Amino acid sequence: MKRSLLSLSLVLLTAPAWAAPADDEAALKLATGSGCMACHHIEPGAKGPNGLPPIGPAWRDVSAKYKSVKGAQQQLTATVLAGSSPYESHWKDKVSGLAMPPNKVAISSADAAQLVSWILALDVKK
């Protein structure tokens, strides 16, 4: 476990941040290819299957919630890779999914870190 945390820390420190709008296309291509867009949308207010709330939170909502949280980059990257607990859902009543599944098989640590950087850089007032 310590080794994987060290590896993740190194990836987060060396991964370039995607913050410029020019990177939107690359980030969306990565997110789509990794299966992220099956549950998430960029803009708030999108509906999920059968008119239910979306499965996962909108990324602008994630950015608004975590942009100023210390350690958010590392925390969210770890969540992308390992998943989240249905017992600690902080999006309750806002999404139809109970927990985020682990995605380590679909996205590399470096790509997850880049995607999270891009999400956190989204303009929350759009």
Tab-separated table of N, CA, C and O in Angstrom:
chain	number	residue	atom	x	y	z
A	1	MET	N	0.826	-1.197	0.000
A	1	MET	CA	0.000	0.000	0.000
A	1	MET	C	0.867	1.256	0.000
A	1	MET	O	0.577	2.194	-0.712
A	2	LYS	N	1.928	1.275	0.829
A	2	LYS	CA	2.802	2.437	0.863
A	2	LYS	C	3.441	2.676	-0.489
A	2	LYS	O	3.598	3.804	-0.925
A	3	ARG	N	3.807	1.591	-1.163
A	3	ARG	CA	4.447	1.722	-2.472
A	3	ARG	C	3.488	2.327	-3.484
A	3	ARG	O	3.869	3.180	-4.279
A	4	SER	N	2.206	1.899	-3.463
A	4	SER	CA	1.253	2.450	-4.424
A	4	SER	C	0.965	3.916	-4.124
A	4	SER	O	0.766	4.706	-5.032
A	5	LEU	N	0.944	4.311	-2.836
A	5	LEU	CA	0.751	5.715	-2.505
A	5	LEU	C	1.941	6.544	-2.956
A	5	LEU	O	1.780	7.665	-3.443
A	6	LEU	N	3.137	6.002	-2.800
A	6	LEU	CA	4.325	6.699	-3.264
A	6	LEU	C	4.286	6.858	-4.773
A	6	LEU	O	4.563	7.940	-5.302
A	7	SER	N	3.904	5.810	-5.478
A	7	SER	CA	3.811	5.888	-6.937
A	7	SER	C	2.783	6.926	-7.364
A	7	SER	O	3.027	7.712	-8.279
A	8	LEU	N	1.627	6.924	-6.698
A	8	LEU	CA	0.585	7.889	-7.027
A	8	LEU	C	1.073	9.306	-6.747
A	8	LEU	O	0.856	10.215	-7.533
A	9	SER	N	1.781	9.502	-5.633
A	9	SER	CA	2.317	10.824	-5.305
A	9	SER	C	3.284	11.299	-6.373
A	9	SER	O	3.257	12.467	-6.775
A	10	LEU	N	4.137	10.418	-6.851
A	10	LEU	CA	5.085	10.789	-7.902
A	10	LEU	C	4.366	11.150	-9.183
A	10	LEU	O	4.735	12.101	-9.869
A	11	VAL	N	3.333	10.392	-9.517
A	11	VAL	CA	2.553	10.682	-10.722
A	11	VAL	C	1.903	12.048	-10.597
A	11	VAL	O	1.917	12.855	-11.520
A	12	LEU	N	1.332	12.346	-9.425
A	12	LEU	CA	0.647	13.614	-9.242
A	12	LEU	C	1.618	14.788	-9.295
A	12	LEU	O	1.276	15.862	-9.775
A	13	LEU	N	2.811	14.584	-8.812
A	13	LEU	CA	3.800	15.661	-8.824
A	13	LEU	C	4.382	15.900	-10.213
A	13	LEU	O	4.788	17.004	-10.539
A	14	THR	N	4.416	14.869	-11.029
A	14	THR	CA	5.046	15.006	-12.344
A	14	THR	C	4.046	15.158	-13.485
A	14	THR	O	4.434	15.498	-14.587
A	15	ALA	N	2.767	14.918	-13.242
A	15	ALA	CA	1.767	15.020	-14.301
A	15	ALA	C	1.502	16.484	-14.633
A	15	ALA	O	1.304	17.296	-13.739
A	16	PRO	N	1.489	16.830	-15.903
A	16	PRO	CA	1.196	18.216	-16.260
A	16	PRO	C	-0.280	18.520	-15.997
A	16	PRO	O	-1.139	17.672	-16.204
A	17	ALA	N	-0.556	19.699	-15.516
A	17	ALA	CA	-1.943	20.085	-15.246
A	17	ALA	C	-2.611	20.510	-16.543
A	17	ALA	O	-2.037	21.259	-17.317
A	18	TRP	N	-3.820	20.048	-16.755
A	18	TRP	CA	-4.608	20.478	-17.903
A	18	TRP	C	-5.531	21.565	-17.416
A	18	TRP	O	-6.508	21.308	-16.732
A	19	ALA	N	-5.228	22.766	-17.727
A	19	ALA	CA	-6.061	23.848	-17.242
A	19	ALA	C	-6.569	24.747	-18.365
A	19	ALA	O	-7.508	25.463	-18.182
A	20	ALA	N	-5.938	24.696	-19.493
A	20	ALA	CA	-6.314	25.583	-20.584
A	20	ALA	C	-7.483	25.016	-21.381
A	20	ALA	O	-7.596	23.809	-21.550
A	21	PRO	N	-8.372	25.889	-21.863
A	21	PRO	CA	-9.498	25.416	-22.679
A	21	PRO	C	-9.046	24.623	-23.906
A	21	PRO	O	-9.774	23.770	-24.384
A	22	ALA	N	-7.849	24.874	-24.393
A	22	ALA	CA	-7.353	24.131	-25.545
A	22	ALA	C	-7.218	22.652	-25.232
A	22	ALA	O	-7.176	21.821	-26.136
A	23	ASP	N	-7.142	22.330	-23.963
A	23	ASP	CA	-7.004	20.938	-23.549
A	23	ASP	C	-8.338	20.218	-23.409
A	23	ASP	O	-8.369	19.035	-23.109
A	24	ASP	N	-9.448	20.941	-23.605
A	24	ASP	CA	-10.769	20.328	-23.466
A	24	ASP	C	-10.921	19.102	-24.358
A	24	ASP	O	-11.410	18.067	-23.920
A	25	GLU	N	-10.507	19.222	-25.593
A	25	GLU	CA	-10.661	18.117	-26.541
A	25	GLU	C	-9.882	16.887	-26.087
A	25	GLU	O	-10.402	15.768	-26.109
A	26	ALA	N	-8.651	17.071	-25.650
A	26	ALA	CA	-7.827	15.953	-25.177
A	26	ALA	C	-8.419	15.332	-23.922
A	26	ALA	O	-8.463	14.106	-23.785
A	27	ALA	N	-8.905	16.164	-23.008
A	27	ALA	CA	-9.492	15.654	-21.772
A	27	ALA	C	-10.774	14.874	-22.054
A	27	ALA	O	-11.002	13.806	-21.480
A	28	LEU	N	-11.603	15.394	-22.934
A	28	LEU	CA	-12.857	14.701	-23.274
A	28	LEU	C	-12.589	13.391	-24.006
A	28	LEU	O	-13.294	12.401	-23.798
A	29	LYS	N	-11.572	13.383	-24.841
A	29	LYS	CA	-11.204	12.145	-25.530
A	29	LYS	C	-10.739	11.099	-24.511
A	29	LYS	O	-11.147	9.936	-24.575
A	30	LEU	N	-9.924	11.514	-23.558
A	30	LEU	CA	-9.464	10.613	-22.508
A	30	LEU	C	-10.642	10.124	-21.663
A	30	LEU	O	-10.766	8.933	-21.392
A	31	ALA	N	-11.520	11.034	-21.261
A	31	ALA	CA	-12.672	10.672	-20.428
A	31	ALA	C	-13.616	9.713	-21.160
A	31	ALA	O	-14.099	8.744	-20.580
A	32	THR	N	-13.851	9.973	-22.420
A	32	THR	CA	-14.733	9.107	-23.209
A	32	THR	C	-14.108	7.732	-23.398
A	32	THR	O	-14.762	6.707	-23.206
A	33	GLY	N	-12.837	7.706	-23.744
A	33	GLY	CA	-12.138	6.437	-23.950
A	33	GLY	C	-11.988	5.614	-22.690
A	33	GLY	O	-11.841	4.387	-22.750
A	34	SER	N	-12.038	6.273	-21.526
A	34	SER	CA	-11.887	5.572	-20.256
A	34	SER	C	-13.232	5.204	-19.634
A	34	SER	O	-13.279	4.633	-18.550
A	35	GLY	N	-14.326	5.558	-20.295
A	35	GLY	CA	-15.653	5.197	-19.812
A	35	GLY	C	-16.258	6.169	-18.811
A	35	GLY	O	-17.357	5.930	-18.302
A	36	CYS	N	-15.601	7.275	-18.550
A	36	CYS	CA	-16.079	8.227	-17.541
A	36	CYS	C	-17.417	8.876	-17.932
A	36	CYS	O	-18.263	9.155	-17.074
A	37	MET	N	-17.586	9.110	-19.231
A	37	MET	CA	-18.770	9.827	-19.696
A	37	MET	C	-20.041	8.982	-19.635
A	37	MET	O	-21.141	9.501	-19.813
A	38	ALA	N	-19.910	7.706	-19.305
A	38	ALA	CA	-21.099	6.867	-19.136
A	38	ALA	C	-21.882	7.292	-17.891
A	38	ALA	O	-23.102	7.130	-17.839
A	39	CYS	N	-21.191	7.846	-16.908
A	39	CYS	CA	-21.837	8.237	-15.648
A	39	CYS	C	-21.787	9.739	-15.377
A	39	CYS	O	-22.616	10.252	-14.630
A	40	HIS	N	-20.810	10.430	-15.927
A	40	HIS	CA	-20.612	11.851	-15.641
A	40	HIS	C	-20.914	12.712	-16.852
A	40	HIS	O	-20.771	12.281	-17.993
A	41	HIS	N	-21.299	13.956	-16.567
A	41	HIS	CA	-21.472	15.006	-17.565
A	41	HIS	C	-20.590	16.160	-17.126
A	41	HIS	O	-20.169	16.217	-15.969
A	42	ILE	N	-20.360	17.081	-17.992
A	42	ILE	CA	-19.592	18.255	-17.603
A	42	ILE	C	-20.512	19.272	-16.939
A	42	ILE	O	-20.211	19.800	-15.877
A	43	GLU	N	-21.642	19.510	-17.551
A	43	GLU	CA	-22.568	20.542	-17.082
A	43	GLU	C	-23.579	19.983	-16.079
A	43	GLU	O	-24.107	18.886	-16.274
A	44	PRO	N	-23.891	20.742	-15.033
A	44	PRO	CA	-24.937	20.344	-14.087
A	44	PRO	C	-26.307	20.332	-14.766
A	44	PRO	O	-26.518	20.995	-15.774
A	45	GLY	N	-27.222	19.577	-14.219
A	45	GLY	CA	-28.594	19.556	-14.705
A	45	GLY	C	-28.909	18.477	-15.717
A	45	GLY	O	-30.065	18.314	-16.097
A	46	ALA	N	-27.908	17.737	-16.153
A	46	ALA	CA	-28.165	16.658	-17.109
A	46	ALA	C	-28.916	15.533	-16.414
A	46	ALA	O	-28.768	15.312	-15.211
A	47	LYS	N	-29.722	14.837	-17.156
A	47	LYS	CA	-30.484	13.715	-16.608
A	47	LYS	C	-29.757	12.404	-16.871
A	47	LYS	O	-29.039	12.259	-17.836
A	48	GLY	N	-29.998	11.463	-15.983
A	48	GLY	CA	-29.471	10.126	-16.146
A	48	GLY	C	-30.466	9.253	-16.894
A	48	GLY	O	-31.434	9.758	-17.474
A	49	PRO	N	-30.270	7.934	-16.844
A	49	PRO	CA	-31.184	7.022	-17.517
A	49	PRO	C	-32.617	7.146	-16.995
A	49	PRO	O	-32.846	7.342	-15.808
A	50	ASN	N	-33.574	7.047	-17.881
A	50	ASN	CA	-35.004	7.080	-17.558
A	50	ASN	C	-35.422	8.340	-16.801
A	50	ASN	O	-36.352	8.304	-15.995
A	51	GLY	N	-34.746	9.451	-17.028
A	51	GLY	CA	-35.109	10.705	-16.389
A	51	GLY	C	-34.688	10.826	-14.933
A	51	GLY	O	-35.016	11.805	-14.274
A	52	LEU	N	-33.974	9.835	-14.419
A	52	LEU	CA	-33.475	9.899	-13.044
A	52	LEU	C	-32.348	10.914	-12.951
A	52	LEU	O	-31.822	11.349	-13.969
A	53	PRO	N	-31.948	11.269	-11.727
A	53	PRO	CA	-30.749	12.099	-11.623
A	53	PRO	C	-29.581	11.393	-12.308
A	53	PRO	O	-29.592	10.172	-12.460
A	54	PRO	N	-28.561	12.134	-12.713
A	54	PRO	CA	-27.411	11.498	-13.368
A	54	PRO	C	-26.773	10.462	-12.436
A	54	PRO	O	-26.932	10.517	-11.218
A	55	ILE	N	-26.042	9.528	-13.011
A	55	ILE	CA	-25.407	8.475	-12.218
A	55	ILE	C	-24.320	9.060	-11.335
A	55	ILE	O	-24.215	8.748	-10.155
A	56	GLY	N	-23.483	9.929	-11.897
A	56	GLY	CA	-22.409	10.577	-11.150
A	56	GLY	C	-22.549	12.082	-11.219
A	56	GLY	O	-23.274	12.612	-12.062
A	57	PRO	N	-21.852	12.800	-10.349
A	57	PRO	CA	-21.976	14.262	-10.347
A	57	PRO	C	-21.372	14.900	-11.592
A	57	PRO	O	-20.450	14.369	-12.198
A	58	ALA	N	-21.935	16.049	-11.950
A	58	ALA	CA	-21.384	16.831	-13.064
A	58	ALA	C	-20.006	17.344	-12.656
A	58	ALA	O	-19.771	17.688	-11.501
A	59	TRP	N	-19.107	17.407	-13.605
A	59	TRP	CA	-17.742	17.798	-13.283
A	59	TRP	C	-17.615	19.255	-12.877
A	59	TRP	O	-16.731	19.604	-12.113
A	60	ARG	N	-18.498	20.121	-13.344
A	60	ARG	CA	-18.446	21.496	-12.854
A	60	ARG	C	-18.851	21.537	-11.378
A	60	ARG	O	-18.336	22.347	-10.614
A	61	ASP	N	-19.769	20.658	-10.963
A	61	ASP	CA	-20.135	20.566	-9.551
A	61	ASP	C	-18.966	20.027	-8.721
A	61	ASP	O	-18.720	20.483	-7.609
A	62	VAL	N	-18.255	19.048	-9.263
A	62	VAL	CA	-17.076	18.507	-8.579
A	62	VAL	C	-16.035	19.608	-8.421
A	62	VAL	O	-15.461	19.797	-7.341
A	63	SER	N	-15.817	20.368	-9.483
A	63	SER	CA	-14.852	21.463	-9.436
A	63	SER	C	-15.259	22.488	-8.378
A	63	SER	O	-14.429	22.928	-7.578
A	64	ALA	N	-16.529	22.850	-8.345
A	64	ALA	CA	-17.004	23.837	-7.372
A	64	ALA	C	-16.813	23.338	-5.940
A	64	ALA	O	-16.437	24.101	-5.054
A	65	LYS	N	-17.054	22.064	-5.727
A	65	LYS	CA	-16.960	21.499	-4.374
A	65	LYS	C	-15.510	21.343	-3.903
A	65	LYS	O	-15.220	21.521	-2.725
A	66	TYR	N	-14.616	20.995	-4.818
A	66	TYR	CA	-13.252	20.629	-4.414
A	66	TYR	C	-12.157	21.608	-4.810
A	66	TYR	O	-11.025	21.460	-4.368
A	67	LYS	N	-12.452	22.583	-5.639
A	67	LYS	CA	-11.416	23.471	-6.174
A	67	LYS	C	-10.530	24.073	-5.085
A	67	LYS	O	-9.323	24.177	-5.238
A	68	SER	N	-11.099	24.456	-3.969
A	68	SER	CA	-10.308	25.097	-2.914
A	68	SER	C	-9.980	24.159	-1.745
A	68	SER	O	-9.471	24.602	-0.729
A	69	VAL	N	-10.256	22.875	-1.903
A	69	VAL	CA	-9.979	21.901	-0.845
A	69	VAL	C	-8.523	21.441	-0.943
A	69	VAL	O	-8.081	20.978	-2.002
A	70	LYS	N	-7.803	21.562	0.145
A	70	LYS	CA	-6.410	21.135	0.169
A	70	LYS	C	-6.346	19.614	-0.022
A	70	LYS	O	-7.079	18.877	0.619
A	71	GLY	N	-5.501	19.168	-0.932
A	71	GLY	CA	-5.339	17.746	-1.198
A	71	GLY	C	-6.395	17.147	-2.118
A	71	GLY	O	-6.445	15.934	-2.298
A	72	ALA	N	-7.235	18.001	-2.705
A	72	ALA	CA	-8.314	17.502	-3.573
A	72	ALA	C	-7.774	16.721	-4.764
A	72	ALA	O	-8.342	15.692	-5.147
A	73	GLN	N	-6.694	17.198	-5.353
A	73	GLN	CA	-6.108	16.517	-6.514
A	73	GLN	C	-5.795	15.064	-6.168
A	73	GLN	O	-6.189	14.145	-6.880
A	74	GLN	N	-5.107	14.844	-5.072
A	74	GLN	CA	-4.719	13.494	-4.668
A	74	GLN	C	-5.942	12.668	-4.275
A	74	GLN	O	-6.061	11.504	-4.647
A	75	GLN	N	-6.855	13.278	-3.520
A	75	GLN	CA	-8.048	12.574	-3.058
A	75	GLN	C	-8.911	12.112	-4.227
A	75	GLN	O	-9.344	10.955	-4.285
A	76	LEU	N	-9.162	13.001	-5.167
A	76	LEU	CA	-10.026	12.648	-6.293
A	76	LEU	C	-9.351	11.665	-7.247
A	76	LEU	O	-10.010	10.779	-7.789
A	77	THR	N	-8.055	11.801	-7.432
A	77	THR	CA	-7.342	10.834	-8.275
A	77	THR	C	-7.416	9.448	-7.649
A	77	THR	O	-7.658	8.458	-8.342
A	78	ALA	N	-7.245	9.368	-6.347
A	78	ALA	CA	-7.353	8.082	-5.652
A	78	ALA	C	-8.763	7.510	-5.790
A	78	ALA	O	-8.940	6.304	-5.977
A	79	THR	N	-9.772	8.371	-5.746
A	79	THR	CA	-11.158	7.912	-5.897
A	79	THR	C	-11.401	7.380	-7.305
A	79	THR	O	-12.070	6.358	-7.481
A	80	VAL	N	-10.863	8.061	-8.301
A	80	VAL	CA	-11.014	7.586	-9.682
A	80	VAL	C	-10.428	6.181	-9.810
A	80	VAL	O	-11.034	5.290	-10.410
A	81	LEU	N	-9.269	5.972	-9.239
A	81	LEU	CA	-8.578	4.685	-9.385
A	81	LEU	C	-9.175	3.581	-8.513
A	81	LEU	O	-9.338	2.455	-8.967
A	82	ALA	N	-9.496	3.892	-7.261
A	82	ALA	CA	-9.935	2.861	-6.306
A	82	ALA	C	-11.442	2.820	-6.099
A	82	ALA	O	-11.960	1.869	-5.519
A	83	GLY	N	-12.165	3.835	-6.553
A	83	GLY	CA	-13.601	3.887	-6.332
A	83	GLY	C	-13.925	4.563	-5.008
A	83	GLY	O	-13.043	5.000	-4.276
A	84	SER	N	-15.218	4.642	-4.713
A	84	SER	CA	-15.663	5.264	-3.468
A	84	SER	C	-16.590	4.323	-2.718
A	84	SER	O	-17.107	3.364	-3.275
A	85	SER	N	-16.809	4.620	-1.469
A	85	SER	CA	-17.655	3.793	-0.617
A	85	SER	C	-19.113	4.244	-0.696
A	85	SER	O	-19.390	5.447	-0.574
A	86	PRO	N	-20.039	3.315	-0.857
A	86	PRO	CA	-21.455	3.713	-0.873
A	86	PRO	C	-21.923	4.201	0.496
A	86	PRO	O	-22.948	4.858	0.605
A	87	TYR	N	-21.170	3.921	1.524
A	87	TYR	CA	-21.544	4.330	2.874
A	87	TYR	C	-21.077	5.742	3.202
A	87	TYR	O	-21.433	6.293	4.229
A	88	GLU	N	-20.263	6.318	2.359
A	88	GLU	CA	-19.749	7.671	2.578
A	88	GLU	C	-20.113	8.590	1.418
A	88	GLU	O	-19.361	9.507	1.087
A	89	SER	N	-21.251	8.359	0.822
A	89	SER	CA	-21.647	9.140	-0.349
A	89	SER	C	-21.918	10.584	0.033
A	89	SER	O	-22.766	10.875	0.873
A	90	HIS	N	-21.179	11.504	-0.572
A	90	HIS	CA	-21.402	12.921	-0.313
A	90	HIS	C	-22.185	13.579	-1.451
A	90	HIS	O	-22.357	14.784	-1.466
A	91	TRP	N	-22.667	12.778	-2.366
A	91	TRP	CA	-23.513	13.281	-3.445
A	91	TRP	C	-24.929	12.729	-3.298
A	91	TRP	O	-25.715	12.758	-4.244
A	92	LYS	N	-25.261	12.236	-2.107
A	92	LYS	CA	-26.566	11.632	-1.841
A	92	LYS	C	-27.693	12.600	-2.227
A	92	LYS	O	-27.621	13.788	-1.959
A	93	ASP	N	-28.718	12.058	-2.847
A	93	ASP	CA	-29.887	12.792	-3.318
A	93	ASP	C	-29.590	13.735	-4.489
A	93	ASP	O	-30.460	14.474	-4.914
A	94	LYS	N	-28.353	13.738	-4.990
A	94	LYS	CA	-28.006	14.561	-6.142
A	94	LYS	C	-27.697	13.702	-7.365
A	94	LYS	O	-27.736	14.187	-8.476
A	95	VAL	N	-27.348	12.441	-7.130
A	95	VAL	CA	-27.039	11.509	-8.209
A	95	VAL	C	-27.757	10.193	-7.942
A	95	VAL	O	-28.145	9.904	-6.816
A	96	SER	N	-27.932	9.402	-8.988
A	96	SER	CA	-28.609	8.115	-8.809
A	96	SER	C	-27.640	6.978	-8.484
A	96	SER	O	-28.058	5.943	-7.992
A	97	GLY	N	-26.352	7.168	-8.720
A	97	GLY	CA	-25.368	6.141	-8.389
A	97	GLY	C	-25.039	6.166	-6.901
A	97	GLY	O	-25.034	7.213	-6.270
A	98	LEU	N	-24.786	4.985	-6.348
A	98	LEU	CA	-24.451	4.906	-4.924
A	98	LEU	C	-22.974	5.136	-4.657
A	98	LEU	O	-22.600	5.667	-3.616
A	99	ALA	N	-22.128	4.683	-5.559
A	99	ALA	CA	-20.685	4.798	-5.368
A	99	ALA	C	-20.000	4.767	-6.723
A	99	ALA	O	-20.547	4.255	-7.699
A	100	MET	N	-18.808	5.301	-6.757
A	100	MET	CA	-18.014	5.238	-7.978
A	100	MET	C	-17.244	3.927	-7.978
A	100	MET	O	-16.567	3.611	-6.998
A	101	PRO	N	-17.351	3.170	-9.046
A	101	PRO	CA	-16.589	1.911	-9.095
A	101	PRO	C	-15.108	2.189	-9.318
A	101	PRO	O	-14.740	3.249	-9.829
A	102	PRO	N	-14.257	1.253	-8.940
A	102	PRO	CA	-12.826	1.436	-9.211
A	102	PRO	C	-12.571	1.421	-10.717
A	102	PRO	O	-13.191	0.660	-11.445
A	103	ASN	N	-11.694	2.277	-11.158
A	103	ASN	CA	-11.433	2.407	-12.599
A	103	ASN	C	-9.979	2.183	-12.969
A	103	ASN	O	-9.562	2.545	-14.065
A	104	LYS	N	-9.219	1.579	-12.074
A	104	LYS	CA	-7.793	1.377	-12.323
A	104	LYS	C	-7.539	0.530	-13.576
A	104	LYS	O	-6.507	0.663	-14.211
A	105	VAL	N	-8.497	-0.307	-13.945
A	105	VAL	CA	-8.320	-1.131	-15.150
A	105	VAL	C	-8.604	-0.332	-16.422
A	105	VAL	O	-8.200	-0.740	-17.502
A	106	ALA	N	-9.301	0.808	-16.299
A	106	ALA	CA	-9.685	1.574	-17.479
A	106	ALA	C	-8.838	2.811	-17.718
A	106	ALA	O	-8.837	3.346	-18.830
A	107	ILE	N	-8.122	3.276	-16.680
A	107	ILE	CA	-7.352	4.516	-16.809
A	107	ILE	C	-6.081	4.401	-15.980
A	107	ILE	O	-6.108	3.860	-14.866
A	108	SER	N	-4.992	4.887	-16.513
A	108	SER	CA	-3.721	4.838	-15.784
A	108	SER	C	-3.699	5.905	-14.690
A	108	SER	O	-4.474	6.869	-14.725
A	109	SER	N	-2.799	5.755	-13.750
A	109	SER	CA	-2.657	6.742	-12.673
A	109	SER	C	-2.328	8.124	-13.251
A	109	SER	O	-2.885	9.132	-12.818
A	110	ALA	N	-1.441	8.170	-14.219
A	110	ALA	CA	-1.047	9.445	-14.822
A	110	ALA	C	-2.229	10.096	-15.543
A	110	ALA	O	-2.460	11.300	-15.406
A	111	ASP	N	-2.987	9.312	-16.304
A	111	ASP	CA	-4.133	9.862	-17.016
A	111	ASP	C	-5.225	10.301	-16.044
A	111	ASP	O	-5.879	11.323	-16.250
A	112	ALA	N	-5.432	9.535	-14.973
A	112	ALA	CA	-6.423	9.917	-13.958
A	112	ALA	C	-6.033	11.244	-13.319
A	112	ALA	O	-6.876	12.129	-13.130
A	113	ALA	N	-4.763	11.419	-13.012
A	113	ALA	CA	-4.281	12.666	-12.413
A	113	ALA	C	-4.479	13.844	-13.371
A	113	ALA	O	-4.897	14.927	-12.956
A	114	GLN	N	-4.207	13.632	-14.651
A	114	GLN	CA	-4.401	14.701	-15.641
A	114	GLN	C	-5.876	15.049	-15.771
A	114	GLN	O	-6.239	16.226	-15.848
A	115	LEU	N	-6.740	14.040	-15.792
A	115	LEU	CA	-8.168	14.287	-15.922
A	115	LEU	C	-8.697	15.043	-14.706
A	115	LEU	O	-9.466	15.995	-14.842
A	116	VAL	N	-8.277	14.645	-13.521
A	116	VAL	CA	-8.704	15.343	-12.306
A	116	VAL	C	-8.210	16.792	-12.322
A	116	VAL	O	-8.953	17.705	-11.949
A	117	SER	N	-6.991	17.028	-12.773
A	117	SER	CA	-6.480	18.406	-12.885
A	117	SER	C	-7.375	19.226	-13.796
A	117	SER	O	-7.708	20.375	-13.496
A	118	TRP	N	-7.762	18.646	-14.903
A	118	TRP	CA	-8.634	19.338	-15.851
A	118	TRP	C	-9.997	19.623	-15.212
A	118	TRP	O	-10.527	20.724	-15.342
A	119	ILE	N	-10.558	18.638	-14.524
A	119	ILE	CA	-11.868	18.823	-13.873
A	119	ILE	C	-11.786	19.950	-12.849
A	119	ILE	O	-12.653	20.828	-12.797
A	120	LEU	N	-10.747	19.936	-12.023
A	120	LEU	CA	-10.612	20.969	-10.994
A	120	LEU	C	-10.388	22.358	-11.590
A	120	LEU	O	-10.667	23.365	-10.937
A	121	ALA	N	-9.896	22.423	-12.816
A	121	ALA	CA	-9.650	23.712	-13.462
A	121	ALA	C	-10.882	24.252	-14.199
A	121	ALA	O	-10.866	25.385	-14.686
A	122	LEU	N	-11.951	23.454	-14.272
A	122	LEU	CA	-13.157	23.910	-14.977
A	122	LEU	C	-13.710	25.162	-14.313
A	122	LEU	O	-13.733	25.284	-13.082
A	123	ASP	N	-14.210	26.071	-15.134
A	123	ASP	CA	-14.861	27.270	-14.640
A	123	ASP	C	-16.207	26.866	-14.038
A	123	ASP	O	-17.051	26.303	-14.728
A	124	VAL	N	-16.399	27.149	-12.779
A	124	VAL	CA	-17.619	26.689	-12.095
A	124	VAL	C	-18.808	27.615	-12.335
A	124	VAL	O	-19.931	27.263	-12.025
A	125	LYS	N	-18.591	28.777	-12.901
A	125	LYS	CA	-19.681	29.738	-13.094
A	125	LYS	C	-20.301	29.673	-14.474
A	125	LYS	O	-21.159	30.462	-14.802
A	126	LYS	N	-19.865	28.749	-15.305
A	126	LYS	CA	-20.380	28.652	-16.658
A	126	LYS	C	-21.813	28.195	-16.664
A	126	LYS	O	-22.270	27.465	-15.864
